[in-house]
mmCIF file of C-alpha atoms and ligand atoms in Angstrom:
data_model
loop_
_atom_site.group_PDB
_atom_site.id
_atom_site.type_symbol
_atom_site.label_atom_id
_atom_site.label_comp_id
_atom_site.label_asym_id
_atom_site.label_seq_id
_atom_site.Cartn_x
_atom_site.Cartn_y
_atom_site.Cartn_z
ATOM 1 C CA UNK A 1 0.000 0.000 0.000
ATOM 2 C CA UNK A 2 1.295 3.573 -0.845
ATOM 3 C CA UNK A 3 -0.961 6.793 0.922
ATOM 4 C CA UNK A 4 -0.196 10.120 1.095
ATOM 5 C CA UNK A 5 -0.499 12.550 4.403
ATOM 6 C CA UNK A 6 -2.126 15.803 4.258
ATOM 7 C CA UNK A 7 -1.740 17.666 7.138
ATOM 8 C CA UNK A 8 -4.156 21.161 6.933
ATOM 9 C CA UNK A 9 -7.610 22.326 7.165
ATOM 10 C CA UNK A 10 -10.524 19.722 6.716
ATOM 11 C CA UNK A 11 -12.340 20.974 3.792
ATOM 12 C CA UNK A 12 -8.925 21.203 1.938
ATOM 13 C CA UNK A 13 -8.075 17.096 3.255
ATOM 14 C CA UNK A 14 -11.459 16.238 2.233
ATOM 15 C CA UNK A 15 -11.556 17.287 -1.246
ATOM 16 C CA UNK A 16 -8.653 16.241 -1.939
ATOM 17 C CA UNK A 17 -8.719 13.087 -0.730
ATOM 18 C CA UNK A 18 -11.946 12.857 -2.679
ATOM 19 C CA UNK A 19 -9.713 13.762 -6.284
ATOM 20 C CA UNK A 20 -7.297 10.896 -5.379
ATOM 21 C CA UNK A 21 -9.751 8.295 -4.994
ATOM 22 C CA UNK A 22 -10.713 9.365 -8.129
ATOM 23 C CA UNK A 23 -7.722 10.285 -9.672
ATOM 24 C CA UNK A 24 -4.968 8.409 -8.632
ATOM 25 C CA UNK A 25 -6.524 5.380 -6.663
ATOM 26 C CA UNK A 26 -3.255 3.324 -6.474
ATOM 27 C CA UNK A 27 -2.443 6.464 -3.934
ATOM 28 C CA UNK A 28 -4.368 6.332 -0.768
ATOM 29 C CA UNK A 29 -5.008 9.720 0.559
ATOM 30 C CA UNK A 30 -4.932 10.261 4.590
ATOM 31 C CA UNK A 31 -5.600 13.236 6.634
ATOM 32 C CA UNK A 32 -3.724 13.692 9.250
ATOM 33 C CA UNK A 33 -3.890 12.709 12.583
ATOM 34 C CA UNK A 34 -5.359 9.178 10.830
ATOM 35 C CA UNK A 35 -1.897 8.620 9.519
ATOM 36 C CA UNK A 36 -2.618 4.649 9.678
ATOM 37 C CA UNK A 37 0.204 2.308 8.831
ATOM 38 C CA UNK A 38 3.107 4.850 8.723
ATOM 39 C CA UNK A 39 5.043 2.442 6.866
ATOM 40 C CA UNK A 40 2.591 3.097 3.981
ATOM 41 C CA UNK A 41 3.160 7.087 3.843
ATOM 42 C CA UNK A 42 5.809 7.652 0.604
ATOM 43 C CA UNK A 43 4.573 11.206 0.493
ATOM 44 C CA UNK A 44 3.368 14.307 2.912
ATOM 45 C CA UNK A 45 1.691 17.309 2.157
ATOM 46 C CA UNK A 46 1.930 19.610 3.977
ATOM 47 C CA UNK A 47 2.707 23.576 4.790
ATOM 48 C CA UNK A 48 5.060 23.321 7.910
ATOM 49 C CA UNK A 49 6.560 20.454 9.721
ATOM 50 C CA UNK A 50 7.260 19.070 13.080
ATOM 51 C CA UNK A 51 9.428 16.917 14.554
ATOM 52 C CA UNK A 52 7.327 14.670 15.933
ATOM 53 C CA UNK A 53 5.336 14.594 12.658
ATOM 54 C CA UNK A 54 8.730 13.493 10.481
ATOM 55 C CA UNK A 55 9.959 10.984 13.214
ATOM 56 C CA UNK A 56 6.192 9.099 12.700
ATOM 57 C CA UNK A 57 7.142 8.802 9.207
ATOM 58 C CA UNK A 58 9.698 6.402 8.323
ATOM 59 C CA UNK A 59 8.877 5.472 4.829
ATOM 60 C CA UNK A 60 8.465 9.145 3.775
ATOM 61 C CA UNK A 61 10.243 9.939 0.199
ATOM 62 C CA UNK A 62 8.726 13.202 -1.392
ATOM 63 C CA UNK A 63 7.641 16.197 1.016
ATOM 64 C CA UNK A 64 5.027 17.894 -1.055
ATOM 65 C CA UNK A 65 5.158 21.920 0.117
ATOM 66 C CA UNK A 66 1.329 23.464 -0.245
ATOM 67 C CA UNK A 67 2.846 26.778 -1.260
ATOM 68 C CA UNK A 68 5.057 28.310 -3.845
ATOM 69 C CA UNK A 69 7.802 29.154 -1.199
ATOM 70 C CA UNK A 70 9.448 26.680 1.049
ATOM 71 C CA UNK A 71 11.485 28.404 3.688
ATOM 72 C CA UNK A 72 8.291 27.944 6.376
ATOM 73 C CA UNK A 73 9.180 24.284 6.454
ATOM 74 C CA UNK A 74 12.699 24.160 8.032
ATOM 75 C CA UNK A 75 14.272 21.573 5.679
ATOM 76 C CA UNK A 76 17.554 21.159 8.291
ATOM 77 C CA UNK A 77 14.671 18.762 10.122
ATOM 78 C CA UNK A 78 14.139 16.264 7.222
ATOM 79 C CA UNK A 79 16.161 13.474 6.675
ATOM 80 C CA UNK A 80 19.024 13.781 3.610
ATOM 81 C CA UNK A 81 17.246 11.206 0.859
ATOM 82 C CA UNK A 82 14.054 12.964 1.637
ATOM 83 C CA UNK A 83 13.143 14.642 -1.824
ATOM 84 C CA UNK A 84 11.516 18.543 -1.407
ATOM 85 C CA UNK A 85 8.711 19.614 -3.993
ATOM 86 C CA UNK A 86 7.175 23.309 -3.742
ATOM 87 C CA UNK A 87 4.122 24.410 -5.455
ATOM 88 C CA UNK A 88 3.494 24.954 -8.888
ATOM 89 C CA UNK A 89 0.201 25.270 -10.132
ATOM 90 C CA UNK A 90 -1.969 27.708 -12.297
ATOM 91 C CA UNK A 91 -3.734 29.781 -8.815
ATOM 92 C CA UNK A 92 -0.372 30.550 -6.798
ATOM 93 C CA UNK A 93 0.782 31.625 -10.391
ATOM 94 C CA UNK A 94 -2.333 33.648 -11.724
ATOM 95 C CA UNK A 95 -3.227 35.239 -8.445
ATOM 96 C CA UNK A 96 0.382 36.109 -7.561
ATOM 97 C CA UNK A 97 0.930 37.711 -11.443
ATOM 98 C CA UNK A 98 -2.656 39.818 -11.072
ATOM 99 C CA UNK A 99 -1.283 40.822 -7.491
ATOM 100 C CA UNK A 100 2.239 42.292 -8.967
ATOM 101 C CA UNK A 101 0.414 44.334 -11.732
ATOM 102 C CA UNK A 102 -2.221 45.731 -9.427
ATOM 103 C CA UNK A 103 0.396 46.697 -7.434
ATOM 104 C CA UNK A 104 2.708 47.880 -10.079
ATOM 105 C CA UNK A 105 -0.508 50.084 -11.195
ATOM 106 C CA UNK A 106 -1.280 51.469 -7.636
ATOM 107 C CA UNK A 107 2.202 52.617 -7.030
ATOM 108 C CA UNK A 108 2.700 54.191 -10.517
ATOM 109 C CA UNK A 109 -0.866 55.909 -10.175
ATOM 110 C CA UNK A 110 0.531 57.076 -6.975
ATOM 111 C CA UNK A 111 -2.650 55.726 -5.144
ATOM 112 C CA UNK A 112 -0.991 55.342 -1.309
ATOM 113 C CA UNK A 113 -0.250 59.138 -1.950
ATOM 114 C CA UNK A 114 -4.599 60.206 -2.774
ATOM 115 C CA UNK A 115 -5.408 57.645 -0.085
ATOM 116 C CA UNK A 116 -3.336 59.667 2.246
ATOM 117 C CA UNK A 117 -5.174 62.957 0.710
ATOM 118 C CA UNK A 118 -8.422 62.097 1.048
ATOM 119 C CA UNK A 119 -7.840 61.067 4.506
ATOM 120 C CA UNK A 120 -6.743 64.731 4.840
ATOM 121 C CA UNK A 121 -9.634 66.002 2.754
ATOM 122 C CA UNK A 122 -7.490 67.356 0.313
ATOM 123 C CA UNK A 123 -8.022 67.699 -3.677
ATOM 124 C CA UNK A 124 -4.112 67.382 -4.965
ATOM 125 C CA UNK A 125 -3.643 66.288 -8.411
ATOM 126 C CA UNK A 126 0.427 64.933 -9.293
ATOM 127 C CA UNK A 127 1.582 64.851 -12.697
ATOM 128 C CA UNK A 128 0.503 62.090 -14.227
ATOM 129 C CA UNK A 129 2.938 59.214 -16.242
ATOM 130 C CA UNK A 130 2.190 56.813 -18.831
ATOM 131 C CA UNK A 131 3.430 53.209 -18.066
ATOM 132 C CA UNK A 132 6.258 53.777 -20.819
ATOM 133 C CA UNK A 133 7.954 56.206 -18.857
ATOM 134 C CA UNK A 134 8.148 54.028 -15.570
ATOM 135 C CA UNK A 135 10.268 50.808 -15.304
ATOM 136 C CA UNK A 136 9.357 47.778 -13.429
ATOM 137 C CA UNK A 137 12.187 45.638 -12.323
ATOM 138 C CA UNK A 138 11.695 42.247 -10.644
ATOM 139 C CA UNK A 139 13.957 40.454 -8.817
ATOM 140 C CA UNK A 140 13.521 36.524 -8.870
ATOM 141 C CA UNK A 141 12.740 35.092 -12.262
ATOM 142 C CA UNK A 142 11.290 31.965 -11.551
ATOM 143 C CA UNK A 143 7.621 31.130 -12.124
ATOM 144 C CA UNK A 144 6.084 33.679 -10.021
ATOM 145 C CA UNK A 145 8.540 36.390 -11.801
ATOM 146 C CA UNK A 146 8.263 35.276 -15.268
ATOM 147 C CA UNK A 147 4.328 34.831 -15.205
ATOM 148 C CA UNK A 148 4.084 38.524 -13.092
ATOM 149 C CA UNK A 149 5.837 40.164 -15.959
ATOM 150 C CA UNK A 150 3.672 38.416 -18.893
ATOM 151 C CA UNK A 151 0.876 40.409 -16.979
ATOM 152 C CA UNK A 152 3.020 43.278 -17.304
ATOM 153 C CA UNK A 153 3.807 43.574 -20.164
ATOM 154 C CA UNK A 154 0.526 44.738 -21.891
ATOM 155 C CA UNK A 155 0.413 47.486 -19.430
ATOM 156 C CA UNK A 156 3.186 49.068 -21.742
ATOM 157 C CA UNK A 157 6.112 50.006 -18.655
ATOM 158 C CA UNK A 158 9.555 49.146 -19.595
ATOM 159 C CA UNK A 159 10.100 45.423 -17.886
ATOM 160 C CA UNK A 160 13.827 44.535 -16.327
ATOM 161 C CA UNK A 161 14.262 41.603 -14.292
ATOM 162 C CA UNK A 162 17.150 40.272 -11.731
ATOM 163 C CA UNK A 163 17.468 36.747 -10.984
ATOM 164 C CA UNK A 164 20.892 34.889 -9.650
ATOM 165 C CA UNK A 165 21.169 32.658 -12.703
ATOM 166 C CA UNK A 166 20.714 34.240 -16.419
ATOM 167 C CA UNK A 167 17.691 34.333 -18.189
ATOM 168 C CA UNK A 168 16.259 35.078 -21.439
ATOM 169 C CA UNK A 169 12.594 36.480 -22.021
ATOM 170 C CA UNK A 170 11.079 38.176 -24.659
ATOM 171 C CA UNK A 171 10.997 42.221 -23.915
ATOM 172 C CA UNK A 172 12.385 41.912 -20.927
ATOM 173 C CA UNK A 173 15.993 43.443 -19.942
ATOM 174 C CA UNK A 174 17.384 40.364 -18.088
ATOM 175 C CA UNK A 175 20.485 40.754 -15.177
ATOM 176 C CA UNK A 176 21.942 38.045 -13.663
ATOM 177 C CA UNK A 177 24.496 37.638 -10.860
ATOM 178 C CA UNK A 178 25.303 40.192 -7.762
ATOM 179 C CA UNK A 179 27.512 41.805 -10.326
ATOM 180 C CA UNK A 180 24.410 42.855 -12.772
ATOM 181 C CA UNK A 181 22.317 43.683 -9.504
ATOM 182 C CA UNK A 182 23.870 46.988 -9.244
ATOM 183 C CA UNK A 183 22.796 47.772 -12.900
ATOM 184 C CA UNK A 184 19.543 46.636 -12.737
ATOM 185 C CA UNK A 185 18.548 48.410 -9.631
ATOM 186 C CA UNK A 186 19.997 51.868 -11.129
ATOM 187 C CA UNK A 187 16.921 51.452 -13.773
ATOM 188 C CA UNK A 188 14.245 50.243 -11.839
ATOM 189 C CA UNK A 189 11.205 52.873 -10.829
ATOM 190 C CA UNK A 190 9.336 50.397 -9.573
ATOM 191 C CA UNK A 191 10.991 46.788 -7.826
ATOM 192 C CA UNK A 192 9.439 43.583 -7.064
ATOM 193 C CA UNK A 193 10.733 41.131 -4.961
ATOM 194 C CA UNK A 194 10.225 37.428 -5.898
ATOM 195 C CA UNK A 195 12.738 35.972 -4.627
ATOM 196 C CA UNK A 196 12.987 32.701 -2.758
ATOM 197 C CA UNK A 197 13.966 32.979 0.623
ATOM 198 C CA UNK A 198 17.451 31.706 1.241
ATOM 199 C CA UNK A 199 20.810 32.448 3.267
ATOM 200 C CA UNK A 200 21.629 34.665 0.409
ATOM 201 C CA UNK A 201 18.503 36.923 0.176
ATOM 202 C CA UNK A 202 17.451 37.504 3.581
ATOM 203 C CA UNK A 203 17.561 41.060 4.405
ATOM 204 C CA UNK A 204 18.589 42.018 0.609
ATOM 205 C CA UNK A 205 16.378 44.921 0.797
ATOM 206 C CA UNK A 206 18.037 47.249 2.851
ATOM 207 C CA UNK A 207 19.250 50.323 2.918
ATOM 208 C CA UNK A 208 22.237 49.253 0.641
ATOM 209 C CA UNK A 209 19.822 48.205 -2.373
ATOM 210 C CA UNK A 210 17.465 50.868 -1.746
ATOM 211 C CA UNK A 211 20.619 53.425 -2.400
ATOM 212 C CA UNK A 212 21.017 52.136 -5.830
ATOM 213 C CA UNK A 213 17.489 52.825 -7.057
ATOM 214 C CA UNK A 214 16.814 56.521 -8.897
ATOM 215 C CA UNK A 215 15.466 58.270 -5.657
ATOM 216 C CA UNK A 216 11.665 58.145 -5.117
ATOM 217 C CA UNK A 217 11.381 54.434 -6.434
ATOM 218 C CA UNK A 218 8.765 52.230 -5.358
ATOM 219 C CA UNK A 219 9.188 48.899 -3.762
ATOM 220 C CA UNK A 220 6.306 45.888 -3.909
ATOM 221 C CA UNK A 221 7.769 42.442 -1.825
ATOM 222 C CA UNK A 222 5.271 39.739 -2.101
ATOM 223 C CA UNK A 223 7.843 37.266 -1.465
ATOM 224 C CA UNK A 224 8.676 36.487 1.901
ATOM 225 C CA UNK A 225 8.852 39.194 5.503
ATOM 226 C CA UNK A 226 12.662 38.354 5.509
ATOM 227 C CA UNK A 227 13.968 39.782 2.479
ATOM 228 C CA UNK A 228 12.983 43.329 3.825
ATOM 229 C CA UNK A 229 15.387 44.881 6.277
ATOM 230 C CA UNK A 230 12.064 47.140 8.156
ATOM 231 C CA UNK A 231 13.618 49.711 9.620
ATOM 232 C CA UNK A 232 15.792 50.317 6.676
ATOM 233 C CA UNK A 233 12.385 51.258 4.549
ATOM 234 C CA UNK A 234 11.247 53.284 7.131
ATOM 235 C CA UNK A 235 14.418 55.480 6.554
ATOM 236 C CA UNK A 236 14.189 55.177 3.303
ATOM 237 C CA UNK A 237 10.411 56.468 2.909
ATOM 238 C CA UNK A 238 11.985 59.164 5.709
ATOM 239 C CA UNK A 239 14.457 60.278 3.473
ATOM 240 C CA UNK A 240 12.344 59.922 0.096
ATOM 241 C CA UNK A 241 14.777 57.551 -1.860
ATOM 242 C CA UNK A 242 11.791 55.069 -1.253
ATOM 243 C CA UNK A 243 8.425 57.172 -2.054
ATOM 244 C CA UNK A 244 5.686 54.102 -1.493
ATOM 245 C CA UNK A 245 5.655 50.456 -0.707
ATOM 246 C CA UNK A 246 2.973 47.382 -1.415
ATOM 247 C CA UNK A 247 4.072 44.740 0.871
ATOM 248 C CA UNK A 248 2.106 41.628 1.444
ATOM 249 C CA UNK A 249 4.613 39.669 3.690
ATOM 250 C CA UNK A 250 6.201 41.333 6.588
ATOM 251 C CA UNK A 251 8.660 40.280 9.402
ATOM 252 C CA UNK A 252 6.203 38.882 11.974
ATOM 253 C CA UNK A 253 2.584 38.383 10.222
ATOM 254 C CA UNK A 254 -0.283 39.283 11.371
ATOM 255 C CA UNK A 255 1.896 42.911 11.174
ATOM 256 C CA UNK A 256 1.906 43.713 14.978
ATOM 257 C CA UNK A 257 -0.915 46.444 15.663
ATOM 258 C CA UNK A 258 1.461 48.986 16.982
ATOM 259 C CA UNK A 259 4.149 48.613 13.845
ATOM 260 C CA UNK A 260 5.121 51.923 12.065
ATOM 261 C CA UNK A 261 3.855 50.287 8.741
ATOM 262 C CA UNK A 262 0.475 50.174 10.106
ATOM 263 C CA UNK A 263 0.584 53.985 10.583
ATOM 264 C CA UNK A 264 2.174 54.651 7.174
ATOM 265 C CA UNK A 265 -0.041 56.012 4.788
ATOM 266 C CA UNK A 266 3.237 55.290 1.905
ATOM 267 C CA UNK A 267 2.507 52.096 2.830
ATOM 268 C CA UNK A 268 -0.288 49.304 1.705
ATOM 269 C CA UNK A 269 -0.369 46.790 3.688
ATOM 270 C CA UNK A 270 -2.195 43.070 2.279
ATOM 271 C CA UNK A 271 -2.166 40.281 4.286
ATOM 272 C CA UNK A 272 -0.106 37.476 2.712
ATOM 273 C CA UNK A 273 -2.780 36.655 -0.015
ATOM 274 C CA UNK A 274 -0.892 37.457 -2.841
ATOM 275 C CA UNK A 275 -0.502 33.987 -4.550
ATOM 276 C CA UNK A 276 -2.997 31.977 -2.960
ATOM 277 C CA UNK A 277 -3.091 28.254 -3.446
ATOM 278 C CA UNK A 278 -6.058 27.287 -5.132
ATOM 279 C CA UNK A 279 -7.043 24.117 -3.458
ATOM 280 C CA UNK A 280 -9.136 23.278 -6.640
ATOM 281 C CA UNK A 281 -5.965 23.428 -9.353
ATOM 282 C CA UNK A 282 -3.521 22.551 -6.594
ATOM 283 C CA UNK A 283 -4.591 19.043 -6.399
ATOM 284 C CA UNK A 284 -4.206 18.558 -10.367
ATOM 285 C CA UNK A 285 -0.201 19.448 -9.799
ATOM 286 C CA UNK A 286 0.235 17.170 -6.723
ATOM 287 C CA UNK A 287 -1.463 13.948 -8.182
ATOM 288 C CA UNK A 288 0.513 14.271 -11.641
ATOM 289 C CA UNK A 289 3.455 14.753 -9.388
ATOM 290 C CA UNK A 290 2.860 11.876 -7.334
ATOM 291 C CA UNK A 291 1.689 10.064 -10.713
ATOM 292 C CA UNK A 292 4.875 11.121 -12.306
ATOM 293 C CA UNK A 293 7.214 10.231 -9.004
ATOM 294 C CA UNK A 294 5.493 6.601 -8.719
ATOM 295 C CA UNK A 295 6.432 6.418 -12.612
ATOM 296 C CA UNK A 296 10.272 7.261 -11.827
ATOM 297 C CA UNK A 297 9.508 10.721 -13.852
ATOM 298 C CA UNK A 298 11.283 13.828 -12.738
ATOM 299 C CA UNK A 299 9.269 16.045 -9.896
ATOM 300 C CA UNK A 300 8.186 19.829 -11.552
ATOM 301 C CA UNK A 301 9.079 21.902 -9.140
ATOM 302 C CA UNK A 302 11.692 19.604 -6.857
ATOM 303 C CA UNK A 303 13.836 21.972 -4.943
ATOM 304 C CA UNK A 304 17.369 21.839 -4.480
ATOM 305 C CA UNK A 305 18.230 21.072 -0.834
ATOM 306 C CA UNK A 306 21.722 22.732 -1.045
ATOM 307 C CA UNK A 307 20.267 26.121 -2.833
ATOM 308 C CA UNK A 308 17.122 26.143 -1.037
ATOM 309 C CA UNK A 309 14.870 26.790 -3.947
HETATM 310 C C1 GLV B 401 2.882 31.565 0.020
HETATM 311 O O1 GLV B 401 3.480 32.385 0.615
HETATM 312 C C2 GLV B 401 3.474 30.490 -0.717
HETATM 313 O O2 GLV B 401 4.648 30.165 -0.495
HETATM 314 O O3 GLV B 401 2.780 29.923 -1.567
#
């Protein structure tokens, strides 16, 4: 017998249990905490981990992340041969790509500055842009990146990206390495951060990287809390080399009542529901994962253990 744990909400285990059976029957789906024979369980799905949840599964081979990110789960506790999958699938990518360019829209329409007016009851009009004369740069050009600046790109604005290994895509001006990062950021109006979360990128916006951006850029992170350095975009709004920020992941979330970003009218605030995983299209990637795994097929999406990503 080979199942599959799902640790989560019930509506979420239930449905998807209910797509296996018909599915992928040779997989028996189980819901966690009626984990059954753990010498059945080859794969886990799940968002975070615990110890005691990874010691009461000796036969697992493929962790199975529920999101598109995969930092939450502490890797360091899972034994070596375990294999590491994060999320692809069409709602992280679509929700996450319609999230960028709203954002991307809001700051260049300058909307945190006429929410902060009408709050003040004033009637201010600023010069207004056309997408063509505003660059968006995003850092991270993996699937999130790449399908975030497809939505882009109608909009007209002049597209860069940044990501650690070269890349190639149709109007796009693509950096790679720390040594393009310097260039890139020098023509960016408007930066998004999509970049995994790793030993590398934590706390890579900060006040250095904000320095390098034309003064008055705008900064959207829908990545993860730790890439932004907090205090150093405080300054940075302070001083005006950052003039407005979307952020939908912050150090500590829910965003502590009594943080300056709360106060901030430069900054928008969302709640970590940029890419949402659609539990309805999410199931369709893990089965033809797990299909593809039990056929000795390559995972989509496996993550390197020693990169992180
Ligand atoms: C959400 O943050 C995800 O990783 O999908």
């Amino acid at each position: 017998m080979t199942a599959i744990l799902h640790v989560g909400p019930e509506e979420r285990g239930q449905l998807w249990q209910a797509e296996f059976r018909h599915a992928l029957p040779a997989v028996e789906f189980r819901n966690w905490p009626e984990i059954g024979n753990p010498a059945d369980i080859r794969y886990l799905v799940a968002w975070q981990l615990t110890d005691a949840l990874i010691a009461s599964l000796p036969a697992l081979e493929v962790l199975f992340s529920i999101g598109a990110g995969v930092d939450q789960l502490d890797l360091s506790r899972l034994p070596d041969h375990v294999r590491i999958v994060r999320m692809i699938e069409p709602g992280i990518t679509t929700t996450m790509a319609q999230y960028v360019a709203t954002a991307a829209l809001a700051l260049h329409r300058d909307l945190p500055f006429y929410r902060e007016a009408q709050s003040r009851g004033e009637w201010t009009q600023l010069p207004t842009l056309l997408c063509e004369e505003r660059s968006v740069g995003v850092m991270g050009l993996g699937e999130l990146g790449r399908a975030s600046l497809r939505m882009l790109a109608p909009l007209g604005f002049r597209l860069r990206g940044w990501n650690r290994s070269p890349r190639a895509i149709e109007g796009v001006e693509c950096f790679s390495g720390a040594e393009a990062l310097d260039a890139f950021l020098a023509g960016t109006d408007i930066l998004v951060c999509l970049l995994p979360l790793t030993d590398d990128t934590r706390g890579i916006l900060s006040a250095e990287l904000f320095a390098k951006l034309p003064h008055g850029a705008r900064l959207i992170n829908a990545a993860r809390g730790g890439h932004l350095i907090e205090e150093d975009l405080t300054a940075a709004l302070q001083s005006g080399q950052i003039s407005a920020a979307m952020l939908d992941v912050t150090q500590v979330e829910p965003l502590p009542r009594d943080h300056p970003f709360r106060s901030d009218p430069r900054v928008v605030i969302t709640p970590h529901i940029a890419g949402v995983t659609r539990i309805e299209t999410a199931v369709h990637s893990l089965i033809e994962n797990v299909r593809g795994h039990l056929a000795d097929s390559p995972l989509r999406g496996e993550v390197d253990r020693g990169r992180g990503y």
